[in-house]
Each structure stands twice: as structure tokens, then as C-alpha cells.
Tab-separated table of C-alpha atoms in Angstrom:
chain	number	residue	atom	x	y	z
A	1	UNK	CA	25.685	-174.551	42.868
A	2	UNK	CA	27.452	-177.479	41.449
A	3	UNK	CA	28.346	-177.730	37.716
A	4	UNK	CA	26.495	-180.390	35.848
A	5	UNK	CA	28.616	-182.610	33.813
A	6	UNK	CA	26.033	-185.411	33.237
A	7	UNK	CA	25.564	-184.820	29.421
A	8	UNK	CA	29.291	-184.815	28.947
A	9	UNK	CA	30.258	-187.574	26.292
A	10	UNK	CA	33.865	-186.285	25.349
A	11	UNK	CA	36.733	-185.018	27.380
A	12	UNK	CA	39.670	-182.928	25.747
A	13	UNK	CA	42.996	-182.734	27.417
A	14	UNK	CA	45.471	-180.151	26.951
A	15	UNK	CA	49.083	-181.900	26.788
A	16	UNK	CA	51.893	-179.532	27.913
A	17	UNK	CA	51.785	-178.911	31.522
A	18	UNK	CA	48.513	-180.743	31.757
A	19	UNK	CA	49.604	-184.329	31.031
A	20	UNK	CA	53.263	-183.776	31.233
A	21	UNK	CA	55.865	-181.142	32.182
A	22	UNK	CA	56.891	-178.386	29.681
A	23	UNK	CA	57.091	-175.013	30.854
A	24	UNK	CA	59.569	-175.724	33.264
A	25	UNK	CA	62.023	-176.583	30.479
A	26	UNK	CA	61.420	-173.197	28.830
A	27	UNK	CA	61.981	-171.353	32.234
A	28	UNK	CA	65.341	-173.339	32.595
A	29	UNK	CA	66.441	-172.224	29.010
A	30	UNK	CA	65.327	-168.661	29.733
A	31	UNK	CA	67.375	-168.790	33.034
A	32	UNK	CA	70.358	-169.873	31.159
A	33	UNK	CA	69.803	-167.369	28.388
A	34	UNK	CA	69.948	-164.441	31.024
A	35	UNK	CA	73.337	-166.008	32.369
A	36	UNK	CA	74.675	-166.098	28.732
A	37	UNK	CA	74.020	-162.459	28.308
A	38	UNK	CA	74.658	-161.061	31.800
A	39	UNK	CA	77.604	-159.115	30.236
A	40	UNK	CA	75.281	-157.070	28.291
A	41	UNK	CA	72.133	-156.629	30.432
A	42	UNK	CA	70.571	-157.559	33.737
A	43	UNK	CA	68.702	-160.724	33.966
A	44	UNK	CA	65.449	-158.801	34.364
A	45	UNK	CA	65.909	-156.738	31.186
A	46	UNK	CA	66.993	-159.825	29.391
A	47	UNK	CA	63.981	-161.696	30.438
A	48	UNK	CA	61.637	-158.854	29.471
A	49	UNK	CA	63.122	-158.339	25.891
A	50	UNK	CA	63.129	-161.980	25.100
A	51	UNK	CA	59.361	-162.157	26.239
A	52	UNK	CA	58.918	-158.984	23.822
A	53	UNK	CA	60.861	-160.725	20.913
A	54	UNK	CA	58.710	-163.691	21.307
A	55	UNK	CA	55.458	-161.756	21.125
A	56	UNK	CA	56.634	-159.830	18.164
A	57	UNK	CA	57.550	-163.066	16.281
A	58	UNK	CA	54.581	-165.188	17.518
A	59	UNK	CA	52.299	-164.324	14.416
A	60	UNK	CA	55.292	-165.643	12.057
A	61	UNK	CA	56.679	-168.412	14.287
A	62	UNK	CA	53.610	-169.692	16.002
A	63	UNK	CA	54.381	-171.714	19.348
A	64	UNK	CA	56.910	-174.225	20.153
A	65	UNK	CA	60.714	-174.606	20.560
A	66	UNK	CA	62.003	-173.588	17.152
A	67	UNK	CA	60.386	-170.425	17.163
A	68	UNK	CA	61.495	-169.798	20.758
A	69	UNK	CA	65.465	-170.674	19.627
A	70	UNK	CA	64.942	-168.335	16.666
A	71	UNK	CA	63.669	-165.652	19.056
A	72	UNK	CA	66.597	-166.282	21.520
A	73	UNK	CA	69.287	-165.724	18.807
A	74	UNK	CA	67.284	-162.464	17.482
A	75	UNK	CA	67.351	-161.317	21.015
A	76	UNK	CA	71.044	-162.201	21.991
A	77	UNK	CA	72.239	-160.313	18.763
A	78	UNK	CA	69.949	-157.191	19.544
A	79	UNK	CA	70.645	-157.107	23.367
A	80	UNK	CA	74.352	-157.590	22.756
A	81	UNK	CA	74.528	-154.878	20.037
A	82	UNK	CA	75.594	-157.552	17.646
A	83	UNK	CA	78.481	-158.121	20.004
A	84	UNK	CA	77.376	-161.755	21.098
A	85	UNK	CA	79.880	-164.311	20.635
A	86	UNK	CA	79.537	-167.215	18.394
A	87	UNK	CA	79.995	-169.487	21.325
A	88	UNK	CA	76.815	-168.116	22.904
A	89	UNK	CA	75.058	-168.578	19.598
A	90	UNK	CA	76.224	-172.364	19.317
A	91	UNK	CA	75.200	-172.850	22.888
A	92	UNK	CA	71.727	-171.377	22.278
A	93	UNK	CA	71.100	-173.577	19.303
A	94	UNK	CA	72.251	-176.554	21.697
A	95	UNK	CA	69.841	-175.423	24.165
A	96	UNK	CA	66.995	-175.872	21.593
A	97	UNK	CA	68.180	-179.525	20.599
A	98	UNK	CA	68.263	-180.341	24.381
A	99	UNK	CA	64.778	-179.116	24.852
A	100	UNK	CA	63.460	-181.005	21.903
A	101	UNK	CA	65.250	-184.378	23.072
A	102	UNK	CA	64.503	-183.924	26.754
A	103	UNK	CA	62.691	-187.150	28.224
A	104	UNK	CA	59.188	-186.826	28.836
A	105	UNK	CA	57.861	-186.429	32.693
A	106	UNK	CA	54.276	-187.336	33.114
A	107	UNK	CA	52.495	-185.319	35.698
A	108	UNK	CA	51.067	-187.037	38.740
A	109	UNK	CA	47.892	-189.114	38.373
A	110	UNK	CA	47.685	-188.846	34.759
A	111	UNK	CA	47.802	-192.402	33.910
A	112	UNK	CA	45.278	-193.226	36.615
A	113	UNK	CA	42.945	-190.497	35.463
A	114	UNK	CA	42.996	-191.767	31.851
A	115	UNK	CA	42.553	-195.268	32.870
A	116	UNK	CA	39.576	-194.558	34.889
A	117	UNK	CA	37.981	-192.494	32.103
A	118	UNK	CA	38.740	-194.495	29.168
A	119	UNK	CA	35.762	-196.517	27.804
A	120	UNK	CA	33.450	-194.360	29.751
A	121	UNK	CA	34.144	-191.109	27.727
A	122	UNK	CA	35.531	-190.344	24.321
A	123	UNK	CA	38.975	-188.743	25.313
A	124	UNK	CA	40.946	-186.319	22.993
A	125	UNK	CA	44.195	-184.550	23.227
A	126	UNK	CA	44.191	-181.208	21.870
A	127	UNK	CA	47.299	-179.227	22.083
A	128	UNK	CA	49.038	-176.441	20.196
A	129	UNK	CA	52.511	-176.037	19.110
A	130	UNK	CA	54.756	-177.691	16.826
A	131	UNK	CA	53.247	-180.690	15.118
A	132	UNK	CA	56.265	-183.030	15.026
A	133	UNK	CA	57.209	-182.052	18.669
A	134	UNK	CA	53.988	-182.801	19.869
A	135	UNK	CA	53.606	-186.256	18.074
A	136	UNK	CA	56.944	-187.229	19.438
A	137	UNK	CA	55.877	-186.495	22.903
A	138	UNK	CA	52.797	-188.398	22.729
A	139	UNK	CA	54.568	-191.406	21.346
A	140	UNK	CA	57.185	-191.130	24.290
A	141	UNK	CA	54.235	-190.779	26.696
A	142	UNK	CA	52.902	-194.230	26.067
A	143	UNK	CA	49.506	-192.473	26.466
A	144	UNK	CA	48.284	-192.957	22.755
A	145	UNK	CA	46.020	-195.895	23.273
A	146	UNK	CA	43.685	-193.831	25.822
A	147	UNK	CA	42.938	-191.496	22.970
A	148	UNK	CA	40.210	-191.608	20.302
A	149	UNK	CA	41.863	-188.575	18.546
A	150	UNK	CA	44.761	-186.150	18.918
A	151	UNK	CA	44.667	-182.773	17.162
A	152	UNK	CA	47.519	-180.443	17.242
A	153	UNK	CA	45.998	-176.809	16.775
A	154	UNK	CA	48.046	-173.931	15.473
A	155	UNK	CA	46.100	-171.919	18.029
A	156	UNK	CA	43.418	-172.402	20.640
A	157	UNK	CA	40.951	-169.481	19.950
A	158	UNK	CA	37.249	-170.279	20.072
A	159	UNK	CA	37.161	-170.873	16.224
A	160	UNK	CA	39.998	-173.409	16.444
A	161	UNK	CA	37.783	-175.402	18.890
A	162	UNK	CA	34.455	-174.906	17.014
A	163	UNK	CA	35.886	-176.192	13.805
A	164	UNK	CA	37.542	-179.271	15.425
A	165	UNK	CA	34.161	-180.115	17.329
A	166	UNK	CA	32.238	-179.818	14.089
A	167	UNK	CA	34.685	-182.032	12.247
A	168	UNK	CA	34.375	-184.529	15.207
A	169	UNK	CA	30.552	-184.102	15.241
A	170	UNK	CA	30.653	-183.407	18.867
A	171	UNK	CA	28.132	-180.849	20.163
A	172	UNK	CA	29.756	-178.292	22.305
A	173	UNK	CA	27.556	-178.814	25.264
A	174	UNK	CA	28.691	-182.303	25.499
A	175	UNK	CA	32.384	-181.453	25.587
A	176	UNK	CA	34.419	-180.765	28.559
A	177	UNK	CA	38.162	-179.393	28.159
A	178	UNK	CA	40.714	-179.941	30.764
A	179	UNK	CA	43.879	-177.925	30.865
A	180	UNK	CA	46.108	-175.705	32.785
A	181	UNK	CA	45.766	-172.480	30.820
A	182	UNK	CA	42.800	-170.242	31.498
A	183	UNK	CA	43.399	-168.485	28.219
A	184	UNK	CA	43.694	-171.402	26.101
A	185	UNK	CA	41.960	-174.308	27.805
A	186	UNK	CA	39.290	-172.701	29.762
A	187	UNK	CA	37.994	-169.332	28.387
A	188	UNK	CA	37.342	-170.088	24.667
A	189	UNK	CA	35.583	-172.957	25.601
A	190	UNK	CA	32.972	-171.210	27.769
A	191	UNK	CA	32.613	-168.840	24.819
A	192	UNK	CA	31.378	-171.625	22.664
A	193	UNK	CA	29.234	-173.237	25.129
A	194	UNK	CA	31.325	-176.192	26.133
A	195	UNK	CA	32.476	-176.894	29.674
A	196	UNK	CA	35.967	-176.620	30.920
A	197	UNK	CA	38.050	-177.483	34.182
A	198	UNK	CA	41.087	-175.639	35.093
A	199	UNK	CA	44.171	-177.630	36.626
A	200	UNK	CA	46.759	-174.977	37.127
A	201	UNK	CA	50.570	-175.837	36.857
A	202	UNK	CA	52.885	-174.337	39.104
A	203	UNK	CA	54.528	-172.367	36.352
A	204	UNK	CA	52.475	-170.252	33.616
A	205	UNK	CA	54.089	-168.654	30.631
A	206	UNK	CA	53.362	-164.909	30.619
A	207	UNK	CA	51.575	-165.040	27.449
A	208	UNK	CA	48.878	-167.467	28.791
A	209	UNK	CA	48.254	-165.307	31.766
A	210	UNK	CA	44.909	-163.458	31.518
A	211	UNK	CA	43.381	-160.352	33.145
A	212	UNK	CA	41.592	-161.666	36.216
A	213	UNK	CA	38.618	-159.412	35.499
A	214	UNK	CA	38.007	-161.516	32.317
A	215	UNK	CA	37.548	-164.622	34.354
A	216	UNK	CA	34.141	-166.171	33.918
A	217	UNK	CA	33.114	-168.080	36.989
A	218	UNK	CA	31.574	-170.991	35.112
A	219	UNK	CA	34.321	-173.262	35.649
A	220	UNK	CA	35.939	-175.810	38.206
A	221	UNK	CA	39.464	-175.141	39.208
A	222	UNK	CA	41.177	-178.278	40.652
A	223	UNK	CA	44.397	-178.524	42.763
A	224	UNK	CA	45.415	-181.580	40.868
A	225	UNK	CA	44.370	-183.732	38.021
A	226	UNK	CA	43.060	-186.935	40.051
A	227	UNK	CA	40.504	-184.671	41.595
A	228	UNK	CA	38.599	-184.636	38.209
A	229	UNK	CA	37.558	-188.238	39.067
A	230	UNK	CA	35.295	-186.892	41.802
A	231	UNK	CA	33.149	-185.062	39.226
A	232	UNK	CA	32.917	-187.103	35.956
B	1	UNK	CA	47.483	-200.553	-20.525
B	2	UNK	CA	45.647	-197.541	-19.036
B	3	UNK	CA	45.214	-197.337	-15.244
B	4	UNK	CA	41.670	-197.542	-14.115
B	5	UNK	CA	40.579	-194.465	-12.038
B	6	UNK	CA	36.655	-195.623	-12.101
B	7	UNK	CA	36.585	-196.687	-8.385
B	8	UNK	CA	38.321	-193.421	-7.123
B	9	UNK	CA	35.746	-191.440	-4.680
B	10	UNK	CA	38.455	-189.333	-3.022
B	11	UNK	CA	41.473	-186.994	-4.432
B	12	UNK	CA	44.250	-185.814	-2.105
B	13	UNK	CA	46.410	-182.798	-3.357
B	14	UNK	CA	50.071	-182.272	-2.141
B	15	UNK	CA	50.194	-178.503	-1.528
B	16	UNK	CA	53.820	-177.112	-1.965
B	17	UNK	CA	54.927	-177.246	-5.421
B	18	UNK	CA	51.527	-179.078	-6.444
B	19	UNK	CA	49.235	-176.105	-5.558
B	20	UNK	CA	51.471	-173.359	-5.240
B	21	UNK	CA	55.256	-172.577	-5.616
B	22	UNK	CA	57.593	-173.385	-2.739
B	23	UNK	CA	60.896	-175.069	-3.609
B	24	UNK	CA	61.861	-171.961	-5.648
B	25	UNK	CA	61.928	-169.920	-2.413
B	26	UNK	CA	64.202	-172.268	-0.711
B	27	UNK	CA	66.531	-172.409	-3.648
B	28	UNK	CA	66.798	-168.590	-3.734
B	29	UNK	CA	67.667	-168.520	0.038
B	30	UNK	CA	70.186	-171.182	-0.686
B	31	UNK	CA	71.767	-168.922	-3.288
B	32	UNK	CA	71.654	-165.914	-1.000
B	33	UNK	CA	73.141	-168.340	1.859
B	34	UNK	CA	76.016	-169.202	-0.665
B	35	UNK	CA	76.771	-165.554	-1.364
B	36	UNK	CA	76.879	-164.774	2.276
B	37	UNK	CA	79.540	-167.329	2.925
B	38	UNK	CA	81.507	-166.743	-0.132
B	39	UNK	CA	84.409	-165.527	1.915
B	40	UNK	CA	84.792	-169.001	3.544
B	41	UNK	CA	83.903	-171.695	1.071
B	42	UNK	CA	82.900	-172.185	-2.525
B	43	UNK	CA	79.190	-172.088	-3.365
B	44	UNK	CA	79.462	-175.755	-3.972
B	45	UNK	CA	80.757	-176.669	-0.464
B	46	UNK	CA	78.356	-174.305	1.202
B	47	UNK	CA	75.368	-176.204	-0.841
B	48	UNK	CA	76.589	-179.436	0.180
B	49	UNK	CA	77.133	-178.518	3.748
B	50	UNK	CA	73.986	-176.781	4.296
B	51	UNK	CA	72.042	-179.974	2.810
B	52	UNK	CA	73.897	-182.204	5.183
B	53	UNK	CA	73.177	-180.037	8.210
B	54	UNK	CA	69.561	-180.177	7.151
B	55	UNK	CA	69.628	-184.025	6.973
B	56	UNK	CA	71.396	-184.269	10.197
B	57	UNK	CA	68.779	-182.007	11.957
B	58	UNK	CA	65.729	-183.357	10.203
B	59	UNK	CA	64.855	-185.696	12.854
B	60	UNK	CA	64.851	-182.992	15.483
B	61	UNK	CA	63.352	-179.907	13.450
B	62	UNK	CA	61.143	-181.764	10.781
B	63	UNK	CA	60.149	-180.078	7.604
B	64	UNK	CA	59.500	-176.297	7.249
B	65	UNK	CA	61.179	-173.033	7.166
B	66	UNK	CA	62.143	-172.398	10.972
B	67	UNK	CA	64.093	-175.686	10.938
B	68	UNK	CA	65.522	-174.367	7.644
B	69	UNK	CA	66.793	-171.239	9.218
B	70	UNK	CA	68.229	-173.030	12.405
B	71	UNK	CA	70.184	-175.215	9.989
B	72	UNK	CA	71.591	-172.274	8.069
B	73	UNK	CA	72.574	-170.510	11.264
B	74	UNK	CA	74.387	-173.579	12.657
B	75	UNK	CA	75.961	-174.103	9.152
B	76	UNK	CA	77.114	-170.639	9.006
B	77	UNK	CA	78.898	-171.020	12.280
B	78	UNK	CA	80.377	-174.173	11.346
B	79	UNK	CA	81.465	-173.160	7.670
B	80	UNK	CA	83.094	-169.966	9.080
B	81	UNK	CA	84.944	-171.614	12.002
B	82	UNK	CA	82.852	-169.523	14.203
B	83	UNK	CA	84.003	-166.279	12.330
B	84	UNK	CA	80.638	-165.383	10.545
B	85	UNK	CA	79.652	-161.941	11.246
B	86	UNK	CA	76.619	-161.086	13.174
B	87	UNK	CA	75.511	-159.073	10.020
B	88	UNK	CA	75.283	-162.228	8.270
B	89	UNK	CA	73.326	-164.015	10.979
B	90	UNK	CA	70.843	-161.199	11.204
B	91	UNK	CA	70.358	-161.475	7.488
B	92	UNK	CA	69.717	-165.003	7.800
B	93	UNK	CA	66.959	-164.454	10.301
B	94	UNK	CA	65.471	-162.068	7.831
B	95	UNK	CA	65.564	-164.390	5.029
B	96	UNK	CA	63.469	-166.649	7.083
B	97	UNK	CA	61.062	-164.037	7.877
B	98	UNK	CA	60.797	-163.172	4.283
B	99	UNK	CA	60.166	-166.707	3.306
B	100	UNK	CA	57.367	-167.079	5.843
B	101	UNK	CA	55.827	-163.897	4.416
B	102	UNK	CA	56.252	-164.542	0.862
B	103	UNK	CA	53.069	-163.865	-1.136
B	104	UNK	CA	51.484	-167.043	-2.549
B	105	UNK	CA	51.744	-167.941	-6.143
B	106	UNK	CA	49.103	-170.611	-7.250
B	107	UNK	CA	50.484	-172.802	-9.911
B	108	UNK	CA	48.926	-172.926	-13.596
B	109	UNK	CA	45.412	-174.530	-13.675
B	110	UNK	CA	44.939	-175.322	-10.108
B	111	UNK	CA	41.785	-173.265	-9.770
B	112	UNK	CA	40.441	-174.702	-12.841
B	113	UNK	CA	41.175	-178.425	-11.888
B	114	UNK	CA	39.749	-178.050	-8.418
B	115	UNK	CA	36.659	-176.349	-9.681
B	116	UNK	CA	35.931	-179.145	-12.153
B	117	UNK	CA	36.624	-181.993	-9.522
B	118	UNK	CA	34.689	-180.270	-6.765
B	119	UNK	CA	31.302	-182.092	-6.199
B	120	UNK	CA	32.306	-185.158	-8.279
B	121	UNK	CA	35.135	-186.252	-5.678
B	122	UNK	CA	35.718	-185.546	-2.076
B	123	UNK	CA	38.972	-183.472	-2.273
B	124	UNK	CA	41.731	-183.219	0.472
B	125	UNK	CA	44.867	-181.354	1.104
B	126	UNK	CA	47.717	-183.655	2.424
B	127	UNK	CA	50.578	-181.648	3.173
B	128	UNK	CA	53.647	-181.981	5.591
B	129	UNK	CA	55.695	-179.313	7.073
B	130	UNK	CA	54.864	-176.709	9.513
B	131	UNK	CA	51.304	-176.573	10.757
B	132	UNK	CA	50.892	-172.748	11.090
B	133	UNK	CA	52.790	-172.168	7.848
B	134	UNK	CA	50.653	-174.551	5.832
B	135	UNK	CA	47.382	-173.053	7.387
B	136	UNK	CA	48.460	-169.584	6.654
B	137	UNK	CA	49.289	-170.564	2.988
B	138	UNK	CA	45.783	-172.372	2.529
B	139	UNK	CA	44.314	-169.105	3.863
B	140	UNK	CA	46.069	-166.968	1.345
B	141	UNK	CA	45.274	-169.374	-1.477
B	142	UNK	CA	41.526	-168.942	-1.381
B	143	UNK	CA	41.113	-172.435	-2.180
B	144	UNK	CA	39.861	-173.893	1.316
B	145	UNK	CA	36.186	-173.851	0.064
B	146	UNK	CA	36.990	-176.754	-2.365
B	147	UNK	CA	38.392	-178.995	0.173
B	148	UNK	CA	36.438	-181.469	2.402
B	149	UNK	CA	39.465	-181.874	4.884
B	150	UNK	CA	42.997	-180.533	5.111
B	151	UNK	CA	45.682	-182.290	7.046
B	152	UNK	CA	49.196	-181.327	7.845
B	153	UNK	CA	51.224	-184.354	8.276
B	154	UNK	CA	54.587	-184.680	10.171
B	155	UNK	CA	55.745	-186.886	7.466
B	156	UNK	CA	54.351	-188.793	4.252
B	157	UNK	CA	55.265	-192.335	5.020
B	158	UNK	CA	52.831	-194.855	4.164
B	159	UNK	CA	51.848	-195.258	7.823
B	160	UNK	CA	51.013	-191.594	8.024
B	161	UNK	CA	48.711	-192.039	4.752
B	162	UNK	CA	47.198	-195.530	6.297
B	163	UNK	CA	46.297	-193.779	9.643
B	164	UNK	CA	44.577	-190.727	7.815
B	165	UNK	CA	42.693	-192.724	5.383
B	166	UNK	CA	41.314	-195.020	8.236
B	167	UNK	CA	40.413	-192.038	10.325
B	168	UNK	CA	38.511	-190.527	7.431
B	169	UNK	CA	37.131	-194.109	6.453
B	170	UNK	CA	38.371	-194.096	2.922
B	171	UNK	CA	39.537	-197.408	1.560
B	172	UNK	CA	43.021	-196.981	0.069
B	173	UNK	CA	41.745	-198.543	-3.257
B	174	UNK	CA	39.345	-195.554	-3.692
B	175	UNK	CA	42.020	-193.084	-3.024
B	176	UNK	CA	44.126	-191.141	-5.386
B	177	UNK	CA	46.994	-188.844	-4.727
B	178	UNK	CA	48.207	-186.083	-6.765
B	179	UNK	CA	51.692	-184.411	-6.137
B	180	UNK	CA	54.884	-183.266	-7.226
B	181	UNK	CA	57.197	-185.629	-5.119
B	182	UNK	CA	57.747	-189.202	-6.039
B	183	UNK	CA	59.028	-190.011	-2.746
B	184	UNK	CA	56.299	-188.330	-0.640
B	185	UNK	CA	53.253	-188.293	-2.953
B	186	UNK	CA	53.516	-191.534	-5.137
B	187	UNK	CA	55.587	-194.250	-3.881
B	188	UNK	CA	53.997	-194.647	-0.366
B	189	UNK	CA	50.541	-194.404	-1.902
B	190	UNK	CA	51.451	-197.608	-4.313
B	191	UNK	CA	52.695	-199.241	-1.113
B	192	UNK	CA	49.438	-199.088	0.651
B	193	UNK	CA	47.301	-200.003	-2.293
B	194	UNK	CA	46.036	-196.547	-3.322
B	195	UNK	CA	46.871	-194.764	-6.638
B	196	UNK	CA	48.936	-191.733	-7.272
B	197	UNK	CA	49.409	-189.272	-10.346
B	198	UNK	CA	52.836	-187.621	-10.433
B	199	UNK	CA	52.819	-183.991	-11.595
B	200	UNK	CA	56.646	-182.898	-11.320
B	201	UNK	CA	57.682	-179.507	-10.550
B	202	UNK	CA	60.720	-178.056	-12.108
B	203	UNK	CA	62.661	-177.976	-8.958
B	204	UNK	CA	62.867	-181.043	-6.644
B	205	UNK	CA	64.564	-180.793	-3.080
B	206	UNK	CA	67.497	-183.343	-3.119
B	207	UNK	CA	65.843	-184.945	-0.061
B	208	UNK	CA	62.641	-185.794	-2.201
B	209	UNK	CA	64.717	-187.542	-4.984
B	210	UNK	CA	64.581	-191.106	-5.172
B	211	UNK	CA	66.823	-193.823	-6.743
B	212	UNK	CA	65.144	-194.402	-10.188
B	213	UNK	CA	65.490	-197.925	-9.842
B	214	UNK	CA	62.942	-197.701	-6.849
B	215	UNK	CA	60.107	-196.394	-9.265
B	216	UNK	CA	57.245	-198.555	-9.816
B	217	UNK	CA	55.607	-198.068	-12.867
B	218	UNK	CA	52.199	-198.057	-11.490
B	219	UNK	CA	51.573	-194.273	-11.686
B	220	UNK	CA	50.845	-191.734	-14.257
B	221	UNK	CA	53.184	-188.854	-14.801
B	222	UNK	CA	51.703	-185.599	-16.050
B	223	UNK	CA	53.264	-182.559	-17.660
B	224	UNK	CA	50.878	-180.189	-15.864
B	225	UNK	CA	48.037	-180.476	-13.581
B	226	UNK	CA	45.330	-179.563	-15.912
B	227	UNK	CA	46.023	-182.813	-17.838
B	228	UNK	CA	44.561	-184.626	-14.741
B	229	UNK	CA	40.943	-183.787	-16.125
B	230	UNK	CA	41.442	-186.005	-19.022
B	231	UNK	CA	41.888	-189.214	-16.519
B	232	UNK	CA	39.299	-188.262	-13.782
């Protein structure tokens, strides 16, 4: 049975890996981090330990590049038994700065989709992560004029969405979220009675992966963003 | 001549060093940082170089503890000619975590002032810095119920205030900002035709200091927050 989108008035877009590339740069950074520490541990162990460190620090640092860099530094000290060279530590700081300054790459079809939906729906950007970083990326994207409102959330749990929709006076039943993360952009929306469309990116951060058994089937999954125009 | 506050409908409060202590912890961290590096440079040089590093990184990292910690690490590597011990670097990471987890200390009279104004004015919190950090502090403060809206801004320039007031549909002439920083909480408000009350905190970060010649005299300066109740 087709899902009915006829009562939707407002469409929210996730930003990282939905409007533009993001996860790819984290993966490249992780790969270089692995090479920098290959004297101490295997690539696989380095990967695993860095991820564990990020999870341990997530409650303190939240999402974003700065917390990631702090976790890389802590992990480098730990994995090397405090033997890591200052050269490696300087390079880790530099990797972070390169990530922050990385040119923005819009994903295919983003501009076309926003141009088509603009005026017919109220369009929002709902992203999590670092406030300054996300503002900078939106600025670079040239997409700001398409959006009625931009909100950077500290997390994307059902409560975060509910509070925001209430503040903007949007009934959840009239709201459709579009994003690449089942955990952040799809499941919490179903929980609050809104709709969601999943557009997977080729790379997903392990933290955003969910147990397949927890998937509801109340959402549409698309191969690419432009297919959204067949439904709304 | 007394300033007329009779048309004010909305009062915005800065958070750090206006509602609760903040700068003190940065100063304590800087003092410990100076002691950690005393083998390499005088306290005074360490202080100056750390501040320069923060200013160099501000555009990339923005405000907040994580950027401060990254600048301390970079500064420690630089000041020591890459000779700093991993023990010192581990301690710097720990200082950052202690800052993030520091218990919240409300400033004198805050609760009394908010209780008195609540219901008579629309109250906002307008703070800059790290989103997660500020949300966590507001949560800890127990003050959330007094506020109509909380906004974490990436900066407090006239344009940031203008966009927010427009979004909340508040005419600048009806808005009064209360805060400890002339640079962030007072001067930009005067520039956009709003009013501002300055309540200095005993410690001001050098970045927030302004050239005395740039002060307008259109604002009230109070010795403590409770005096605000004599005016509104």
C-alpha cells in the first residue's frame, strides 16, 4: 500500500550526507589516523579503539569535528602507551582543521529537488552537530534561500523533534523528514507520528547504524534524492 | 536623563557570567596550563601565546571549551618546541573534561530576578558557544521554565541579533538585553536600536574587552543583577 503524503505541509531535510558529503571526510581521517598509528596497533584495532573512544566521549563532546579530533588525540596517546610522537599529534590537529575547511560538495540532485519543492512546502534543515560548522556549511552551500528555518539540534531524539515542531507550530502529522540516517532521521519521526523518507548514503557511521529488527516499515526508502519528487 | 524602558516587552539574558559562573573556570584552566608549561616559558608568555592561539583558531573553532582545549594542545606543542610530555597532554584533555562536567554555580539574585520578571515580560536566553554545553548548563540550572525561548548563537554580532528578533517577531525597540559583555551583550544591541543593560562580572575574557572610546553611553551599568528590578 502506498504511503499517503497528501497532508504534508512541511518537509525537513537532514544536512550531512543528505544535502552534502560529510561521512566520507571522517572515513578519510580515520584511515590516515590508522596509518599514523600503524607502529603501535593494527589498522583494525586502531579503528575499533577510536570508535570506542568516540562513544565514551560522546556524552561530553557531542557530535562534530572538534570532539572527533579530541578523541583522536586521546586515542593516539592511549594506543601508543603515551609514546606517540608530537609530529603525529600536530598532524591530527591539522587533519581537524582540514576537515573544518573542506570545500562543500553538494549531493546529486539536491538543488533540483529544493527548487521544485520550494513554494509548495515549507522547507526546513534539521541537522545535529556543531553549530558554527553547520552554519558555515549552509552558507557555503548557497541553499539558504530555499529554507524557511534552519535548526541545529544537539541530538535527534524524538523529544528534540517534538520540541522543535511545537515551537514552529507544525503538527507532526503534517511533517515529513528526509535523511540518510535511520537512527536519526527516520525512526524518531515515526515514533512521534510524523513521516520520514530514508535516502541512504553509501557510507554510514557505525553510531548511526541500527539493529535491522528495530526497523519499522512505515517509511519509504529511496535510491536517490530526486526520486522524492515522484512522491511529493 | 533616565533611560525609558516603558515600551520593553521582551528581555534577553546572556548566560555565561550573567546567569552563572563561567569565565572563572577558564581562568583556572589557564593558570594550570601556565604551571604545566613553566619548564618552557614564563607564565606571562604562556598566557599571551595561548590567547594568540585562541584568536588564530577562533574562526575555525568558534567559542566553547572544545576549541579552547584544542588551542591549549596546539599551544603546548608550539611553546615547548614539540618537547611537551604526553603526561601534560593527557592532563590538558582532562582539564577540558573537568570544565565540561563542572557543577553549575548560579550568580547571586538570578532566581529572584527571573521570578519577578516572569509573566510581566517575555524572557529569553541568548548565549553563544557550544550548543550541547549550553543546553546542558540550562538543564542543570533549573531555570528553563522561566524562559519563553532559548537560543544558542554562533556569534553575537548585530546581524545575529537582528535575524533572531525578526524570527521571533520582536521589534528591536521593544527588546532589552542584559549581559556582562559590552562587546557581545551591549554594543551590538545599541547598533540595532534595541536597549541593553550591562552587569559586569569581576572577570572578563580579553577577547570580550572593548576600546573604552567605542562605548556609547546609551546603556545602564549595574553593580548587580537584582538592581535591574529598580528599572523594569
